[in-house]
mmCIF file with all atom_site columns, C-alpha atoms in Angstrom:
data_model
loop_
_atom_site.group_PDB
_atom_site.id
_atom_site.type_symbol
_atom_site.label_atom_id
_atom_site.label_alt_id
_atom_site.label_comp_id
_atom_site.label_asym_id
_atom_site.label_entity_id
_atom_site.label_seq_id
_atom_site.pdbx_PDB_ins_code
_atom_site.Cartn_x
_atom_site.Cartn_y
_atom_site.Cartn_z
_atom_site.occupancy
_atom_site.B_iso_or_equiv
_atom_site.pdbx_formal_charge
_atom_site.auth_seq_id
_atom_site.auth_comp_id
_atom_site.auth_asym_id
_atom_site.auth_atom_id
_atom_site.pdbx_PDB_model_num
ATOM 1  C CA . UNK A 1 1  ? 11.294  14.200  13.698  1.00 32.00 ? 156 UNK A CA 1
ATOM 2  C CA . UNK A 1 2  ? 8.974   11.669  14.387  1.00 45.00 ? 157 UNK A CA 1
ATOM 3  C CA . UNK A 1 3  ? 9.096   8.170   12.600  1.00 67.00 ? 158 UNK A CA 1
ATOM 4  C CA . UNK A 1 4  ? 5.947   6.935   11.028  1.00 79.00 ? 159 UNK A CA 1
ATOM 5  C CA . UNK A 1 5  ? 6.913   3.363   10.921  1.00 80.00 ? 160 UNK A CA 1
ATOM 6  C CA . UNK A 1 6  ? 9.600   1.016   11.719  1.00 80.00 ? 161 UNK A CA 1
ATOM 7  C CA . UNK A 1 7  ? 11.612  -1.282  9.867   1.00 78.00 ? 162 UNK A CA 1
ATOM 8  C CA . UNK A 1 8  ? 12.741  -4.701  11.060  1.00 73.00 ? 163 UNK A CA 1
ATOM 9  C CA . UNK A 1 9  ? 12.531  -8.331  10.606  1.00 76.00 ? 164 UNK A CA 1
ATOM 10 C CA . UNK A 1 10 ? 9.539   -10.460 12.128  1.00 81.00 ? 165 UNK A CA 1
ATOM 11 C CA . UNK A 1 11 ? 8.781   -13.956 12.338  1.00 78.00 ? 166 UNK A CA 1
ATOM 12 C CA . UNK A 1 12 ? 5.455   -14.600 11.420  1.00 76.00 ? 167 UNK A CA 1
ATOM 13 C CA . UNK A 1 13 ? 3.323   -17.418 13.358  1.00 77.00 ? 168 UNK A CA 1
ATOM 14 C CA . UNK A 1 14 ? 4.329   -20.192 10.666  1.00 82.00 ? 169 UNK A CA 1
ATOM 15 C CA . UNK A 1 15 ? 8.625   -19.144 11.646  1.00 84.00 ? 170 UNK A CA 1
ATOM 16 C CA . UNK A 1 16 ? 8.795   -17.393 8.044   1.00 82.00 ? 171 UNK A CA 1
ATOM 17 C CA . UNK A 1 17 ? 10.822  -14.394 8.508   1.00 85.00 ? 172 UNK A CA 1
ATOM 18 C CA . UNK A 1 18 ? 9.671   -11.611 6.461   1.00 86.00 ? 173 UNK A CA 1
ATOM 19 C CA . UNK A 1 19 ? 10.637  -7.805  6.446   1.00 87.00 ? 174 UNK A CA 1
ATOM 20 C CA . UNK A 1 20 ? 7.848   -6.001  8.125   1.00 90.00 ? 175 UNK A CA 1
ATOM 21 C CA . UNK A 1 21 ? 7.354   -2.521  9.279   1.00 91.00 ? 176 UNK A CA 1
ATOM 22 C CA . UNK A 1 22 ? 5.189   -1.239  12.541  1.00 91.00 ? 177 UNK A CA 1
ATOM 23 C CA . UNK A 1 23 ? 3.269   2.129   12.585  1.00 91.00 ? 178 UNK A CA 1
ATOM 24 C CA . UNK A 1 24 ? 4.401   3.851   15.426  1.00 88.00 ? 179 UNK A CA 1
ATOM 25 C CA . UNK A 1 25 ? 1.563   6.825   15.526  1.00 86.00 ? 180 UNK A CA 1
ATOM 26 C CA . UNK A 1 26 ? -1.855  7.344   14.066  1.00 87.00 ? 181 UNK A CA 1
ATOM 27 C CA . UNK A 1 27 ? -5.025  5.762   14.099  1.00 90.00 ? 182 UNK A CA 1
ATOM 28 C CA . UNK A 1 28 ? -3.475  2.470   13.147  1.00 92.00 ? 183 UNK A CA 1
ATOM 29 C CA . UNK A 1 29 ? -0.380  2.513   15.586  1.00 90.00 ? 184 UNK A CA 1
ATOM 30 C CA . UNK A 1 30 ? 1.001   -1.228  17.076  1.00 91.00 ? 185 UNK A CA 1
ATOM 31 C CA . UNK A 1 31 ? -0.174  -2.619  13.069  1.00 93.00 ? 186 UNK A CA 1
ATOM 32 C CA . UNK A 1 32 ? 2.392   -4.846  11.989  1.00 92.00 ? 187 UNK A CA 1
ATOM 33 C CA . UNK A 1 33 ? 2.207   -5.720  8.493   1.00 93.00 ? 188 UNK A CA 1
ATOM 34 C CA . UNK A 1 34 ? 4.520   -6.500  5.172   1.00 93.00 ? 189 UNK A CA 1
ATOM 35 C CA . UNK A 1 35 ? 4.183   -5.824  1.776   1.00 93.00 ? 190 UNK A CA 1
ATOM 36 C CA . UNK A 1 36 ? 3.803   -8.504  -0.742  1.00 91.00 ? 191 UNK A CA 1
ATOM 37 C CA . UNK A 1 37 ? 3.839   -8.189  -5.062  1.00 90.00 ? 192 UNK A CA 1
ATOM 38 C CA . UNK A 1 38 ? 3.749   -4.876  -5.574  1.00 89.00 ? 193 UNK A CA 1
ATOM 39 C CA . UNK A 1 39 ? 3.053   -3.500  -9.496  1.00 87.00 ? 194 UNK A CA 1
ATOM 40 C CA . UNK A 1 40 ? 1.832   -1.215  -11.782 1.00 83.00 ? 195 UNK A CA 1
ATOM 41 C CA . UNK A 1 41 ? -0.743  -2.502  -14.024 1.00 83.00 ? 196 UNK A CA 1
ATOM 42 C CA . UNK A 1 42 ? -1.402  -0.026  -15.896 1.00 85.00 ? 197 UNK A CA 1
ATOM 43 C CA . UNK A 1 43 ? 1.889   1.342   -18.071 1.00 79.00 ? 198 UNK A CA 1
ATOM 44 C CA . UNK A 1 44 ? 0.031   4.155   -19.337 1.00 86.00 ? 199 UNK A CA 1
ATOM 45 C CA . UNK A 1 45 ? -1.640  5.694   -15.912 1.00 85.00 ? 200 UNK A CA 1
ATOM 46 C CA . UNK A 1 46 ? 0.213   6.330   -12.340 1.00 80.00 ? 201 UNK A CA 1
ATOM 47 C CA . UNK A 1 47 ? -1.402  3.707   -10.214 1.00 86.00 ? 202 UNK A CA 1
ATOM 48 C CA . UNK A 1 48 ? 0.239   1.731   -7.781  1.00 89.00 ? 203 UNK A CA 1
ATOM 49 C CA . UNK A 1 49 ? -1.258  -2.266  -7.417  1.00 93.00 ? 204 UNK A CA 1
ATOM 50 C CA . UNK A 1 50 ? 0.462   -3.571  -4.130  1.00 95.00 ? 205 UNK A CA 1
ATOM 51 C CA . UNK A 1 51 ? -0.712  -6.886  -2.216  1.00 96.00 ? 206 UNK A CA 1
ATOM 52 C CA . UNK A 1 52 ? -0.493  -6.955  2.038   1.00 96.00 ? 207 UNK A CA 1
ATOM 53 C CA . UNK A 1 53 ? -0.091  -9.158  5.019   1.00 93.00 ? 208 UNK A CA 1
ATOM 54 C CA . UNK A 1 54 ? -1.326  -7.923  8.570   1.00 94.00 ? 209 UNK A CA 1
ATOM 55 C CA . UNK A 1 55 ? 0.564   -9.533  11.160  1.00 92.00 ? 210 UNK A CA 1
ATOM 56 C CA . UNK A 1 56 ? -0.403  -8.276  14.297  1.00 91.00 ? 211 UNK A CA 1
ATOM 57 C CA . UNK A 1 57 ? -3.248  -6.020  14.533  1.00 93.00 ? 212 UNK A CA 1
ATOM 58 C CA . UNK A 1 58 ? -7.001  -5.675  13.534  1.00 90.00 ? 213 UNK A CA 1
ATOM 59 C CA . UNK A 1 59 ? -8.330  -3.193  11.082  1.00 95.00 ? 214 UNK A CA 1
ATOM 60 C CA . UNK A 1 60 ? -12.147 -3.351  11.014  1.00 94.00 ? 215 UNK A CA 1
ATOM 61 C CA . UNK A 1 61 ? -14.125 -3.165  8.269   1.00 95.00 ? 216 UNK A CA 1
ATOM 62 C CA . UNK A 1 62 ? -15.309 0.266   8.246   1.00 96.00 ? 217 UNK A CA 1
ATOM 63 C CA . UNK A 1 63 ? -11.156 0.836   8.318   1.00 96.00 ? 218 UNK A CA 1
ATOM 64 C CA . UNK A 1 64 ? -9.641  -0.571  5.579   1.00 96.00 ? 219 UNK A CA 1
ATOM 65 C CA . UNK A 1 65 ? -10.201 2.125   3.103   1.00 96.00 ? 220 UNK A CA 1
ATOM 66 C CA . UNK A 1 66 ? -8.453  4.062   5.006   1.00 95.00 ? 221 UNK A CA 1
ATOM 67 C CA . UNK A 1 67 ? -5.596  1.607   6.135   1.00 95.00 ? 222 UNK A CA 1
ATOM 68 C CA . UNK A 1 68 ? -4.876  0.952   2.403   1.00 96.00 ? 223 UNK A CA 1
ATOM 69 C CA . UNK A 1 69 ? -4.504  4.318   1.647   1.00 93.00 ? 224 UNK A CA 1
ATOM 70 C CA . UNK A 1 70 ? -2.100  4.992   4.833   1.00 92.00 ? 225 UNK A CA 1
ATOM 71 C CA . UNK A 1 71 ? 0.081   1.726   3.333   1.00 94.00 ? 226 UNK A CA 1
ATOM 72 C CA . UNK A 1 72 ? -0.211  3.115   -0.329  1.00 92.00 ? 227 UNK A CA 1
ATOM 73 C CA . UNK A 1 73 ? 1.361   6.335   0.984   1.00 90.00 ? 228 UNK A CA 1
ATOM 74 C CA . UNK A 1 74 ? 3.735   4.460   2.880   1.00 90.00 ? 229 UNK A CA 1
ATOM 75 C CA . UNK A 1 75 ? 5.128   2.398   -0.433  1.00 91.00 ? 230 UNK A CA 1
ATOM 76 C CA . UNK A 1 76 ? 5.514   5.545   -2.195  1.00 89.00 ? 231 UNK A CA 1
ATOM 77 C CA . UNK A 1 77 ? 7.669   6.837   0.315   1.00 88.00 ? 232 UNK A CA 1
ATOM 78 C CA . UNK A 1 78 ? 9.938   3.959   0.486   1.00 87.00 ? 233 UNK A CA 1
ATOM 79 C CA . UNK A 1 79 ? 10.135  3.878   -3.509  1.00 86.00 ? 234 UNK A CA 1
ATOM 80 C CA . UNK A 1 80 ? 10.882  7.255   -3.374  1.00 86.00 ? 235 UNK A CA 1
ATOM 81 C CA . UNK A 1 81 ? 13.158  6.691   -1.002  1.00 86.00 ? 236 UNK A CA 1
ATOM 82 C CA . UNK A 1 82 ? 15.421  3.837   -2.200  1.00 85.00 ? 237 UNK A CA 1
ATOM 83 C CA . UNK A 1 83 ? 14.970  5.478   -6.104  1.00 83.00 ? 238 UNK A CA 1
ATOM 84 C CA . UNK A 1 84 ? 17.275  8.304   -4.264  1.00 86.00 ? 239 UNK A CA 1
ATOM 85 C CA . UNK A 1 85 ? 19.441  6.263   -3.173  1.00 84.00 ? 240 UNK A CA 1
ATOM 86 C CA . UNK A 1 86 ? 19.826  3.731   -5.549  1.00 80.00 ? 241 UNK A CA 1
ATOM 87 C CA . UNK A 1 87 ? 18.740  0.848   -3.822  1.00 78.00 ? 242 UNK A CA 1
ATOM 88 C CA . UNK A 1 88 ? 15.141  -0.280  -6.028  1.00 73.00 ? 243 UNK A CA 1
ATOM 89 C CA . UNK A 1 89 ? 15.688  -3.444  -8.368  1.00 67.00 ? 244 UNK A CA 1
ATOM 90 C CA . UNK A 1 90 ? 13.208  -3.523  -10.469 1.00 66.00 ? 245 UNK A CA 1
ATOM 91 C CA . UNK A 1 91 ? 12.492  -7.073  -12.311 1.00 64.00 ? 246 UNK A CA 1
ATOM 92 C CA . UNK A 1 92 ? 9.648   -8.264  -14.760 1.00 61.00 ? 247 UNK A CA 1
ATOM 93 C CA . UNK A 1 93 ? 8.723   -4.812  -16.947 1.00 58.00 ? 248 UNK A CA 1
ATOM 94 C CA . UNK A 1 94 ? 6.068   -4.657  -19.819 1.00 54.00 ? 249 UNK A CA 1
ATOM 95 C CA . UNK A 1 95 ? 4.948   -8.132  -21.227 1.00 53.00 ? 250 UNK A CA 1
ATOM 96 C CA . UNK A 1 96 ? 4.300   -7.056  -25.250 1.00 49.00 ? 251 UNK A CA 1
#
């Protein structure tokens, strides 16, 4: 089975380390990037707000549709993911 990304932690150019992951195939494979605040706005409809750092790597503009859409996927993997197994805190919830 082939890994779509990898995990690991990455210094970025100001010696912040950060948890970053690096596609490893597709049209955007070498990216490194990190996810930042990551929400849903919207309690009553199933979409996903997430904010993004690219590290290394250049996604032109004709791209980033695309690219976003590739890192939304991505997130709802790794929320599925760690909701399996447990590992998802979840802090903040619905301001009333």
């Amino acid at each position: 089975m082939n890994k779509k990304f990898e995990t690991y932690n990455y210094f970025d150019k100001s010696g912040t380390e950060v948890i970053a992951l690096e596609l490893l195939e597709g049209p955007f494979s070498g990216t490194i990037f990190s996810f930042g605040k990551v929400e849903f706005p919207d309690p009553d409809e199933p979409i996903l707000s997430f904010e993004y750092t690219i590290h290394e790597g250049h996604i032109h503009d004709d791209d980033k549709e695309v690219f976003r859409n590739c890192l939304g996927d991505i997130l709802v993997e790794i929320l599925e993911e760690s909701i399996k197994d447990k590992t998802t805190v979840f802090k903040g919830g619905i301001d009333e």
